[in-house]
Tab-separated table of C-alpha atoms and ligand atoms in Angstrom:
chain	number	residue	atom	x	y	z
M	19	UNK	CA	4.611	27.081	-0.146
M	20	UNK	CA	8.322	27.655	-1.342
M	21	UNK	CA	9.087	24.053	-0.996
M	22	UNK	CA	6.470	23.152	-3.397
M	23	UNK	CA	8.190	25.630	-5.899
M	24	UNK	CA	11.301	23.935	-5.309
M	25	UNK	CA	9.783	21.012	-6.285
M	26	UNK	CA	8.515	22.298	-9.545
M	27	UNK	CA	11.932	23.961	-10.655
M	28	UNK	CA	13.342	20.323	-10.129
M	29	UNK	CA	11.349	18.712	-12.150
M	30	UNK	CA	11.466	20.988	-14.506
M	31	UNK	CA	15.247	20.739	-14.954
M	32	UNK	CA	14.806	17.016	-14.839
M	33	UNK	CA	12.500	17.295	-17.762
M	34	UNK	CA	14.892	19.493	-19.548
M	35	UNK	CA	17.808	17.390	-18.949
M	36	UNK	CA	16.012	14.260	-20.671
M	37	UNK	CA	14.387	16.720	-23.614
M	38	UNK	CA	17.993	17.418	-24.300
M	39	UNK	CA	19.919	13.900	-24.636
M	40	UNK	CA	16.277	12.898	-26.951
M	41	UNK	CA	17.820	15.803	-29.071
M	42	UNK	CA	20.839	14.799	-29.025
M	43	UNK	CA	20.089	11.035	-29.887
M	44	UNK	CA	17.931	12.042	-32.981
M	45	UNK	CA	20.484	14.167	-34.921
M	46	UNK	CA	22.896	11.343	-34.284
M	47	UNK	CA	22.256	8.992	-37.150
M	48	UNK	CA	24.590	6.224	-35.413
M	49	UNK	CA	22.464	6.642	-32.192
M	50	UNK	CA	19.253	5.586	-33.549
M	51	UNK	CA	17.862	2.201	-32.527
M	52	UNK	CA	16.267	-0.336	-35.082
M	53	UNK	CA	12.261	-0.034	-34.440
M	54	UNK	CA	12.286	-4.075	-33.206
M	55	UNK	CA	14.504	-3.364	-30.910
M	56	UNK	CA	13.704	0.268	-29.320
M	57	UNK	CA	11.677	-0.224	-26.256
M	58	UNK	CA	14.850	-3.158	-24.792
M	59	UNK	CA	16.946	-0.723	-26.284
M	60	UNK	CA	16.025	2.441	-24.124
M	61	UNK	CA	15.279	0.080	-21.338
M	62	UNK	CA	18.937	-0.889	-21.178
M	63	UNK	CA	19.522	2.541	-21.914
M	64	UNK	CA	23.224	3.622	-21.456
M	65	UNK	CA	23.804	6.322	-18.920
M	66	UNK	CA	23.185	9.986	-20.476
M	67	UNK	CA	26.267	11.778	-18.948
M	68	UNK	CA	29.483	10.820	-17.235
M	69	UNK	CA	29.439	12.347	-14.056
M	70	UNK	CA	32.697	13.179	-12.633
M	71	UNK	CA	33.026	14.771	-9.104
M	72	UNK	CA	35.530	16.652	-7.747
M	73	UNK	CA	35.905	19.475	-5.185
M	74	UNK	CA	37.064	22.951	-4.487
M	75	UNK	CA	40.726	22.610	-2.599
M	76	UNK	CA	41.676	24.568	0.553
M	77	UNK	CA	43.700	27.301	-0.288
M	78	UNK	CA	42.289	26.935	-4.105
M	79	UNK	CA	39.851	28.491	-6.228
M	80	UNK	CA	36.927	27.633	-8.705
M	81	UNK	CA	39.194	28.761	-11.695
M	82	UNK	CA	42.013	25.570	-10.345
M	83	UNK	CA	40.041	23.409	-9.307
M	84	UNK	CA	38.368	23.237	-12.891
M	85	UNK	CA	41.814	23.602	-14.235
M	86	UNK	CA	42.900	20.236	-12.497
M	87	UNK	CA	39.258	18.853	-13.799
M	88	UNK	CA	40.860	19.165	-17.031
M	89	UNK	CA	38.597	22.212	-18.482
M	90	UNK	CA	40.637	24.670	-20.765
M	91	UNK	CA	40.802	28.061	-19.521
M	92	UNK	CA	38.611	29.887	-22.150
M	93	UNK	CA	36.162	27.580	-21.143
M	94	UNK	CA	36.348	28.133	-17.458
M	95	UNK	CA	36.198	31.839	-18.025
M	96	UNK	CA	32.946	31.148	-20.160
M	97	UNK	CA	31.076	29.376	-17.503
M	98	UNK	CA	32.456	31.679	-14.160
M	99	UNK	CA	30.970	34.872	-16.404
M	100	UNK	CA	27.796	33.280	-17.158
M	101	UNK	CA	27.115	32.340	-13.442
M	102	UNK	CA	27.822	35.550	-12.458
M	103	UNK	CA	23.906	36.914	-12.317
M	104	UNK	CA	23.121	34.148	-10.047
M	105	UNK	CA	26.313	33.590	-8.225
M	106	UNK	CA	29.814	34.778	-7.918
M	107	UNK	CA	32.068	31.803	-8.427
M	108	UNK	CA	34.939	33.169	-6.817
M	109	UNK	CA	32.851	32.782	-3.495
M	110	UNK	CA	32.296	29.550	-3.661
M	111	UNK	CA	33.942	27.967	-0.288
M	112	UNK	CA	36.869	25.681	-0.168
M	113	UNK	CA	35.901	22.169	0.525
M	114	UNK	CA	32.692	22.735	-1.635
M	115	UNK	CA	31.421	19.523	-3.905
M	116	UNK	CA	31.370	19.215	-7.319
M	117	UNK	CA	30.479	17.472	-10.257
M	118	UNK	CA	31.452	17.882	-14.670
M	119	UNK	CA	28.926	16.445	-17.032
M	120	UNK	CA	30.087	15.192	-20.403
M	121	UNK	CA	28.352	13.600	-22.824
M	122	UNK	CA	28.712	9.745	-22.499
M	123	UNK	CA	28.890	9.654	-26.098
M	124	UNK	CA	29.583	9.860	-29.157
M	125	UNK	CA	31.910	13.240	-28.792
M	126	UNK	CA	32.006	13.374	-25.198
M	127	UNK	CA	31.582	17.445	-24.929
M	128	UNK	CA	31.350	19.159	-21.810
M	129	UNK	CA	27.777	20.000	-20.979
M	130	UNK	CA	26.905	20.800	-17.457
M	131	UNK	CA	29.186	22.008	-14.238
M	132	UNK	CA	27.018	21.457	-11.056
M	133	UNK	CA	28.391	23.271	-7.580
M	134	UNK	CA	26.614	22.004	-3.890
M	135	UNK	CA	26.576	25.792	-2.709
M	136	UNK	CA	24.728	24.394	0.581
M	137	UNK	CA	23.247	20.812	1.643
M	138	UNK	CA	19.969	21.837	-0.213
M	139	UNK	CA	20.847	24.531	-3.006
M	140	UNK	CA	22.495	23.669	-6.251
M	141	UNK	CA	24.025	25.940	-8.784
M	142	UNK	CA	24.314	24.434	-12.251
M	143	UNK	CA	25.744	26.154	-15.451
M	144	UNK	CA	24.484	23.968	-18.714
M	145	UNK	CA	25.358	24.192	-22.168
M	146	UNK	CA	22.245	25.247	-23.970
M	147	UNK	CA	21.406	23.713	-27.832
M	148	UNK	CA	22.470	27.314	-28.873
M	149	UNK	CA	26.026	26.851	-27.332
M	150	UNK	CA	25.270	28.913	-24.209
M	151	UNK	CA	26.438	28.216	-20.410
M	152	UNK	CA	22.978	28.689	-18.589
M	153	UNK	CA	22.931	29.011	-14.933
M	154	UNK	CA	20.392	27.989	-12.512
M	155	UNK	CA	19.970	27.635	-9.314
M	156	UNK	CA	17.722	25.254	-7.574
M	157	UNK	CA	17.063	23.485	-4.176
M	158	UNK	CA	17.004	19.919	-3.835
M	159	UNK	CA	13.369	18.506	-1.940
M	160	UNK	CA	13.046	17.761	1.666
M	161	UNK	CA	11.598	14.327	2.906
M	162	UNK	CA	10.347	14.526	5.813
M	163	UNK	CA	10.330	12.158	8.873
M	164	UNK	CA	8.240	12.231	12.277
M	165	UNK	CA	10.259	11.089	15.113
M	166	UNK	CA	9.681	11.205	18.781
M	167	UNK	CA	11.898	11.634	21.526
M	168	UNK	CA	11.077	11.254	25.334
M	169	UNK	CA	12.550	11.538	29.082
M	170	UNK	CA	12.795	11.694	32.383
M	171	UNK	CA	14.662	14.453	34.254
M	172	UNK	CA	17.330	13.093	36.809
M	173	UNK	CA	19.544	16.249	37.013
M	174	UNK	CA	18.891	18.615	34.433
M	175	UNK	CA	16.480	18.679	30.971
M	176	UNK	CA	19.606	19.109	29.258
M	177	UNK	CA	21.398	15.900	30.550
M	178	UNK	CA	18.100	14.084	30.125
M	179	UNK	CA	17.634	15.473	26.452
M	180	UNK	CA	20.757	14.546	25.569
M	181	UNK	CA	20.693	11.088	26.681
M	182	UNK	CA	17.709	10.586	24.696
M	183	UNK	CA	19.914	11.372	21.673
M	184	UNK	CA	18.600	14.965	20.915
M	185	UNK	CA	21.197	17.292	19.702
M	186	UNK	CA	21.764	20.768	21.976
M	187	UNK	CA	19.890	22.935	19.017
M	188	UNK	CA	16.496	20.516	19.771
M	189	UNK	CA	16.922	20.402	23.104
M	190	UNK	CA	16.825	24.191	22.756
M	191	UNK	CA	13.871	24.319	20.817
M	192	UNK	CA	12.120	22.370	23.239
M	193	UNK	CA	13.047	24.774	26.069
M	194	UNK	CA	12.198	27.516	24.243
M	195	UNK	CA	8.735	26.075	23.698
M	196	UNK	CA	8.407	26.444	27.730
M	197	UNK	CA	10.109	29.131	28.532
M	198	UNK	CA	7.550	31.293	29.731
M	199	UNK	CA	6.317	28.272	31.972
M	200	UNK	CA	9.055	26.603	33.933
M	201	UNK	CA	12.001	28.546	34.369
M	202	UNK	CA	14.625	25.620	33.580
M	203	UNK	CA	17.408	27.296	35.659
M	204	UNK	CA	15.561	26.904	38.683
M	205	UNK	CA	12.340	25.209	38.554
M	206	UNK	CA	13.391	21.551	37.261
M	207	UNK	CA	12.491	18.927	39.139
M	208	UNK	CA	13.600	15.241	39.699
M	209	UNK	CA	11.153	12.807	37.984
M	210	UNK	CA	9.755	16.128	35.829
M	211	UNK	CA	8.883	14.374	32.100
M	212	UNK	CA	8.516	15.348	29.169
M	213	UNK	CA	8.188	14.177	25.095
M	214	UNK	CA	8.182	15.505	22.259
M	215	UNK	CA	7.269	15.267	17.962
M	216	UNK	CA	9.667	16.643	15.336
M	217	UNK	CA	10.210	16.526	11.722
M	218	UNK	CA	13.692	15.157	10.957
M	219	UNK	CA	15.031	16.762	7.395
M	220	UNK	CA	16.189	14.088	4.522
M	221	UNK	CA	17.701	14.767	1.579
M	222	UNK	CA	18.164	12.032	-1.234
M	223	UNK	CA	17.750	9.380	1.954
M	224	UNK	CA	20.392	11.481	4.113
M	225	UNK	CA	19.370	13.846	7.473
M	226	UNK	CA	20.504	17.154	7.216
M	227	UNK	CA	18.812	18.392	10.099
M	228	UNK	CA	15.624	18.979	12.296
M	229	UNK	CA	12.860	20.647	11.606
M	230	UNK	CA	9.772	22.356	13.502
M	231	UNK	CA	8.462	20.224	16.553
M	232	UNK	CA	4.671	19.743	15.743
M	233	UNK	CA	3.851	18.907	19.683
M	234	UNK	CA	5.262	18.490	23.098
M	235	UNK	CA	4.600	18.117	26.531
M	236	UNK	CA	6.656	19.140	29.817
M	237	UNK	CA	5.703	17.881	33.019
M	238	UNK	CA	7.150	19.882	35.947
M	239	UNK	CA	6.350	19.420	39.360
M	240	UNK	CA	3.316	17.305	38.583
M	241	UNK	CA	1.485	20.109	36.457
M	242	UNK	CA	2.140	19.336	32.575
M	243	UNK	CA	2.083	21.790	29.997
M	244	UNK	CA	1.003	21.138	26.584
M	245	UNK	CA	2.529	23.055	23.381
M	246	UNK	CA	1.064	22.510	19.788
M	247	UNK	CA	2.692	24.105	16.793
M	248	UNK	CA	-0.346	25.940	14.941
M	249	UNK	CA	-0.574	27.404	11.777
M	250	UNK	CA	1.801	24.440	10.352
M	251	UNK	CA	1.627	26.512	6.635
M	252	UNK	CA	3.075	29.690	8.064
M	253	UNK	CA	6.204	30.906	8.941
M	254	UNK	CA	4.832	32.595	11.469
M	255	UNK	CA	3.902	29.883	13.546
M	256	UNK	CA	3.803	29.626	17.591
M	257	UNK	CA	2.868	27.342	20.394
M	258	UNK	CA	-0.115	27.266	22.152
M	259	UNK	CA	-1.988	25.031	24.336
M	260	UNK	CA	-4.648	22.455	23.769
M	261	UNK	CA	-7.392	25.260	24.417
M	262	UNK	CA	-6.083	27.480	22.089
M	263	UNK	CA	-4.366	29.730	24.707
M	264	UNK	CA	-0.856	31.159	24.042
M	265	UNK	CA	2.050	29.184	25.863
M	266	UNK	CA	4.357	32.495	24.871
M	267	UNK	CA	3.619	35.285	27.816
M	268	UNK	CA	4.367	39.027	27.316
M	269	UNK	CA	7.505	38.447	29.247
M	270	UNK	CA	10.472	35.213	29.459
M	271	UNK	CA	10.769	33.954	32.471
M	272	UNK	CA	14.340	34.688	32.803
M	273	UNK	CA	16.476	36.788	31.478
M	274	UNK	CA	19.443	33.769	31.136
M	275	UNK	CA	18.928	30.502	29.735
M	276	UNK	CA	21.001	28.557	32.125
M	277	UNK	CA	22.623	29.972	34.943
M	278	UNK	CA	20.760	29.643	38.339
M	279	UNK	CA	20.001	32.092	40.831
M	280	UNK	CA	22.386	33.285	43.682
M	281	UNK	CA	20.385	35.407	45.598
M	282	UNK	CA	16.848	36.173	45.863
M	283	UNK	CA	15.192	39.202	45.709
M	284	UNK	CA	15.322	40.847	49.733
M	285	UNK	CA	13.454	44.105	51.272
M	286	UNK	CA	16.617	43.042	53.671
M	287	UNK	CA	20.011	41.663	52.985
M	288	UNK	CA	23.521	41.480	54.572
M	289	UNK	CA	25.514	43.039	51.764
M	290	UNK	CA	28.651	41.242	51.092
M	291	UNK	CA	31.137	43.654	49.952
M	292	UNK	CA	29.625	46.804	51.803
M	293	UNK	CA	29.357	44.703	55.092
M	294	UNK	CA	25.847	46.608	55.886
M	295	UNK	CA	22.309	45.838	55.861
M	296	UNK	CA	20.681	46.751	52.426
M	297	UNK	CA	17.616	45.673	50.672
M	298	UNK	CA	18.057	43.633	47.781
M	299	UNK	CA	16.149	44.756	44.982
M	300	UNK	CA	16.848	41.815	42.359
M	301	UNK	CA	17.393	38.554	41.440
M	302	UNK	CA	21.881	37.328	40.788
M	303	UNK	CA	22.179	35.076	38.179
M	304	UNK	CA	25.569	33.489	38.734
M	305	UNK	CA	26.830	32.527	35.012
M	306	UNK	CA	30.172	32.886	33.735
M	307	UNK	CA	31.886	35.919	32.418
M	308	UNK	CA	30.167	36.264	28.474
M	309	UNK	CA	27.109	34.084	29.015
M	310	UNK	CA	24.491	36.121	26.480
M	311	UNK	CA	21.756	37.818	28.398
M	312	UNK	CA	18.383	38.365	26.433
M	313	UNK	CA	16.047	40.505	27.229
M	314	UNK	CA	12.652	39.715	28.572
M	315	UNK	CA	10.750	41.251	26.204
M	316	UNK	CA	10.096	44.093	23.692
M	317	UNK	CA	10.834	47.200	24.246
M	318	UNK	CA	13.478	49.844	24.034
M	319	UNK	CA	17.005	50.871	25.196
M	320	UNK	CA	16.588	53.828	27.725
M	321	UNK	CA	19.846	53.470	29.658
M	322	UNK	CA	23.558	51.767	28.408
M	323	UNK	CA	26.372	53.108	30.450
M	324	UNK	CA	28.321	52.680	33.336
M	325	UNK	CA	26.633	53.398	36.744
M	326	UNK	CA	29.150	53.556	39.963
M	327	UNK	CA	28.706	49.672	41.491
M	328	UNK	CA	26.023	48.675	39.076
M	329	UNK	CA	28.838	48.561	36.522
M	330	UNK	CA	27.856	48.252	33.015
M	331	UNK	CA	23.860	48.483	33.247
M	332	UNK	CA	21.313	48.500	30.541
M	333	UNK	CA	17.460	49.419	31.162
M	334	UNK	CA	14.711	48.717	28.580
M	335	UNK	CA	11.024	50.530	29.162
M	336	UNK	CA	8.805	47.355	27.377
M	337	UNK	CA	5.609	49.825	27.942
M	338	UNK	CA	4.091	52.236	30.201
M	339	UNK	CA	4.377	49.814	32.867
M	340	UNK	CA	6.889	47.240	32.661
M	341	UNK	CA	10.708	48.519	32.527
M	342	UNK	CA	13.714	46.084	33.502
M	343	UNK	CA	17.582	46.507	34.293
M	344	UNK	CA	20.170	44.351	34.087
M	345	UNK	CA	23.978	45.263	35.915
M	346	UNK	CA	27.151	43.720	35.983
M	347	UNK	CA	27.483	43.572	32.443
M	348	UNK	CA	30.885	42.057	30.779
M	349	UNK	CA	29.864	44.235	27.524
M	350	UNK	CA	26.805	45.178	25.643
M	351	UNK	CA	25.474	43.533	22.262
M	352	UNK	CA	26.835	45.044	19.037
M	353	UNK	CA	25.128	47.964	17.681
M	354	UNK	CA	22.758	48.459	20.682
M	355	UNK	CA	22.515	52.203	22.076
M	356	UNK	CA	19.892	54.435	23.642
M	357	UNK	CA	16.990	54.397	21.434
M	358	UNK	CA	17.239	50.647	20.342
M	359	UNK	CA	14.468	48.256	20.182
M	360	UNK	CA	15.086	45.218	21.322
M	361	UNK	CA	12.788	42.559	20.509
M	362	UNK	CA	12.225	39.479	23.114
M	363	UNK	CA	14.511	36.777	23.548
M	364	UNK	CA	17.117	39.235	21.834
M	365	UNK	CA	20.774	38.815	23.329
M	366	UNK	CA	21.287	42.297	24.920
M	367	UNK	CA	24.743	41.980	26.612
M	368	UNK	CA	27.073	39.277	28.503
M	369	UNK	CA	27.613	38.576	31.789
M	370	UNK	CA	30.260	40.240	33.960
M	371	UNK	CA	31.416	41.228	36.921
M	372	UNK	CA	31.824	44.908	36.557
M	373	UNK	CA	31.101	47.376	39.612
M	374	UNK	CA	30.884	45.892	43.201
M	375	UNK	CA	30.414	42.369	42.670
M	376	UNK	CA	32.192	39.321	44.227
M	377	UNK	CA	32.237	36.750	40.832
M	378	UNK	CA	30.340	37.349	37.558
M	379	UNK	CA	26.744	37.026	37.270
M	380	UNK	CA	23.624	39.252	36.256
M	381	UNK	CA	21.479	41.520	38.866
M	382	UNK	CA	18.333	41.672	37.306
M	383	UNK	CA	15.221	44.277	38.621
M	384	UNK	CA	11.902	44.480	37.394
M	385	UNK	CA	9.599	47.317	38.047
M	386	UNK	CA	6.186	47.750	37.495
M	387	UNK	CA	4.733	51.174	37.919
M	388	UNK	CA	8.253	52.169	38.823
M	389	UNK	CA	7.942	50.347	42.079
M	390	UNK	CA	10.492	47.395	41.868
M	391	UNK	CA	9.432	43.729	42.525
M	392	UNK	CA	10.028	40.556	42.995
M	393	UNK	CA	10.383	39.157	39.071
M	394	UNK	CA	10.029	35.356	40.477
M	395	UNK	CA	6.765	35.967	41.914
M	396	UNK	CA	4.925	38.371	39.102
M	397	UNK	CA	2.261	36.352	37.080
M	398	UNK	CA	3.149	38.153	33.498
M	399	UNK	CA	0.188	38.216	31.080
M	400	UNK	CA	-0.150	35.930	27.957
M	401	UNK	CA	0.108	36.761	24.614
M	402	UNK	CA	-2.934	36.341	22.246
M	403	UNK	CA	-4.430	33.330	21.747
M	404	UNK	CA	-5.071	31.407	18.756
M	405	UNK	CA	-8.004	33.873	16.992
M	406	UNK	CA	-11.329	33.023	17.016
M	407	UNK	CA	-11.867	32.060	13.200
M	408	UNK	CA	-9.356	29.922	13.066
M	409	UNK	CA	-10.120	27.729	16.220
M	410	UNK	CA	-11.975	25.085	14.399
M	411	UNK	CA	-8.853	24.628	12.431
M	412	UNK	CA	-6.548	24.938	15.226
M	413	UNK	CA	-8.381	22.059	17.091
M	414	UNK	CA	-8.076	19.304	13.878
M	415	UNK	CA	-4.191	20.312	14.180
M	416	UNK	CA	-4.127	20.040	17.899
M	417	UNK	CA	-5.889	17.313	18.360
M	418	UNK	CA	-3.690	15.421	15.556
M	419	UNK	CA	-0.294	16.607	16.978
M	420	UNK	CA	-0.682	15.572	19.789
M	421	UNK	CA	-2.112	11.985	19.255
M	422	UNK	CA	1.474	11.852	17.411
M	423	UNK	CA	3.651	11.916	20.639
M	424	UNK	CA	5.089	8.900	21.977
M	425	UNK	CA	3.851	7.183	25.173
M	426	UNK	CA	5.387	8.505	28.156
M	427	UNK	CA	9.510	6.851	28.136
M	428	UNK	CA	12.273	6.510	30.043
M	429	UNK	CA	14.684	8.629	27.632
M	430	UNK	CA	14.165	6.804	24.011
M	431	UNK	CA	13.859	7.643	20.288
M	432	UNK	CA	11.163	6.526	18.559
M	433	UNK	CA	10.357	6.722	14.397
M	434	UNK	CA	7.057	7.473	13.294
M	435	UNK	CA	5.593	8.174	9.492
M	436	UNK	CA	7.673	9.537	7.265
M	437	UNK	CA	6.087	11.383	3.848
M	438	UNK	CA	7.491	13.114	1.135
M	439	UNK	CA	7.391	16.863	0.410
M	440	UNK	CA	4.434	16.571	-2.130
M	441	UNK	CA	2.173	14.696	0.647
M	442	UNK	CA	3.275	17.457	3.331
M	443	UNK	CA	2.344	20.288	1.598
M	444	UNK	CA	-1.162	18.983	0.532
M	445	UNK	CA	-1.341	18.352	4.408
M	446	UNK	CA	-0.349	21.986	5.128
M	447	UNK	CA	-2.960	23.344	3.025
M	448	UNK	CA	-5.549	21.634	4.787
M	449	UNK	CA	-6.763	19.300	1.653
M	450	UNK	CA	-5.915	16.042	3.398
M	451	UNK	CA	-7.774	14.530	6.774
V	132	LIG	ZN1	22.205	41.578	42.844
């Protein structure tokens, strides 16, 4: 919805920009074109500004930088104040791209100073016909691509993923897509497979980035899982499978993203330190010292302190019947305390190796009822599936996602469609297909 806006305030400065120089060529009696002539003339038509770039130095400010443009000082001041509702100038990072406008001709005036505050937002200040710097700020459009990656695992998803060419941000968007399905520290097979659908960001013809992955499929151990991204208009979209059944569960499979386990959960263990026999009531995630633990899933802080070999332990109650504890911590996340709520996925603390413990790594415990078990071998419950009035809907999207993902591959790239903004959003709302 807000990129269609964007869309909008572009053109409209676009159309501004040209209603100006038509202004500015009537009242110029040496500008106007013999009748005969007009149409080759405009067609030829000499460029409307001269565009000069330049950019904010390290270690200089806005207020230099347009010094060394060439601006005079009263003028600088006049454009910094009137950007001030929509942007402090004086924040504006070093390094930051730039461009001055004048008038190609006939007096060559200063009329527009255009800042690139990110890769898509651009504040401009422009001279208005009443002599006034006006500030806007706008955001360039997205084109969209479809591209598909795909793989085989040999060692890890990561080293797979990354041979395919994904970057480590998609490779962890497609592991978050399955993280309450295969537990990629541990359950990762050779020959697992997997492939995937995601919009690659353009802007004016270069990427600036990936976008959501419509569909994807993970393969582990011969059973394959099936994500598809559903609503595509909302921001509050999520992944669920081909049926309309959730792919998120109440609960992550793990509490670390990549570390692997150390030792199992054990009514009976040899303890290492204490040189006795001592059930172990957890599962060690060896990681090392600062890995970011995240907790498992909502709920609140009921315990952050230090507890005699547990070392620094946290315990979250998620409801009345889940609760889960996590020791050996290096330190705890900023700002958490008793009372907290922590939502899933959240990084709680780091790993450590405070209390009795032989090298840094997390004990985790789950209990359920209050009776500790085994968190490898509990079956956690889904969260909600795609509702009922919207599964017609849902099935049109699924069933079009996932015709859009490659053929099984051997680790490859592939490009599909690409459409603009215009065509995407009409697709969002559900008015094309
Ligand atoms: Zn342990």
């Amino acid at each position: 919805m807000h990129k269609r806006q964007n869309l909008i305030t572009f053109a409209a400065l676009f159309g501004f920009s040209t209603f100006f120089v038509s202004c500015t060529s009537q009242s110029t009696p040496s500008e106007t074109f013999a009748n005969a002539d007009q149409e080759a003339a405009i067609a030829e038509a000499p460029p409307l500004f001269l565009k000069t770039p330049f950019q904010v130095e390290q270690n200089s400010t806005v207020y230099n930088s347009l010094r060394q443009a060439g601006l005079n000082p009263a003028v600088i001041h006049e454009i910094v104040n009137a950007a001030n509702p929509v942007h402090n100038l004086s924040r504006v990072r070093p390094g930051t791209e730039a461009w001055i406008y004048h008038e190609a001709h006939p007096l060559k005036e200063l009329r527009k100073v255009k800042f690139a505050l990110s890769k898509r937002d651009r504040l401009v200040i422009e001279l208005n016909d009443e002599a006034q710097w006006i500030p806007e700020i706008y955001s360039l459009p997205v084109d969209i691509q479809l591209v598909s990656f795909s793989g085989v695992v040999e060692s890890s998803l990561w080293e797979s993923a990354s041979q395919a060419g994904m970057s480590p941000l998609l490779i962890d968007q497609l592991a978050n897509i399955f993280a309450w399905e295969v537990d990629f520290n541990r359950e990762v097979r050779v020959h697992d497979r997997w492939r995937l659908t995601v919009e690659q960001e353009f802007i004016e013809g270069e990427p600036i980035g990936w976008g959501r992955i419509l569909s994807a499929e993970y393969e582990n151990s011969g059973r394959l899982f099936s994500g598809v991204l559903f609503p595509l208009d909302s921001e509050n979209a999520h992944y669920y499978r081909p049926d309309g059944g959730s792919l998120r569960k109440v609960f992550l499979k793990s509490p670390m993203k990549f570390g692997r386990v150390t030792s199992g959960f054990q009514r009976n263990r040899f303890h290492p330190i204490l040189k006795v026999n001592r059930p172990h009531h957890g599962v060690d995630y060896g990681a090392p010292t600062g890995t970011p633990v995240h907790s498992i899933g909502e709920g609140k802080v009921t315990y952050r302190g230090w507890n005699g070999g547990s070392g620094n332990t946290l315990v979250i109650r998620h409801n009345s019947v889940y609760e889960t504890t996590y020791r050996h911590l290096h330190g705890y996340a900023g700002g958490l305390r008793v009372g907290s709520t922590v939502s899933q996925g959240q990084t709680i603390g780091y790993v450590g190796q405070t209390g009795l413990a032989t090298g840094p790594h997390l004990h985790f415990e789950l209990r359920v009822n209050g009776r500790v078990v085994d968190p490898l071998r509990v079956e956690f419950p889904s969260a909600d599936p795609v509702p009922q009035k919207l599964l017609e809907s849902f099935q049109e999207v699924a069933s079009h996602s996932l015709s859009l993902l490659p053929a099984w591959g051997q680790g490859e790239r592939e490009n599909l469609v690409s459409f603009n903004q215009t065509e995407l959003a009409a697709k969002d709302s559900g008015t094309q297909e």
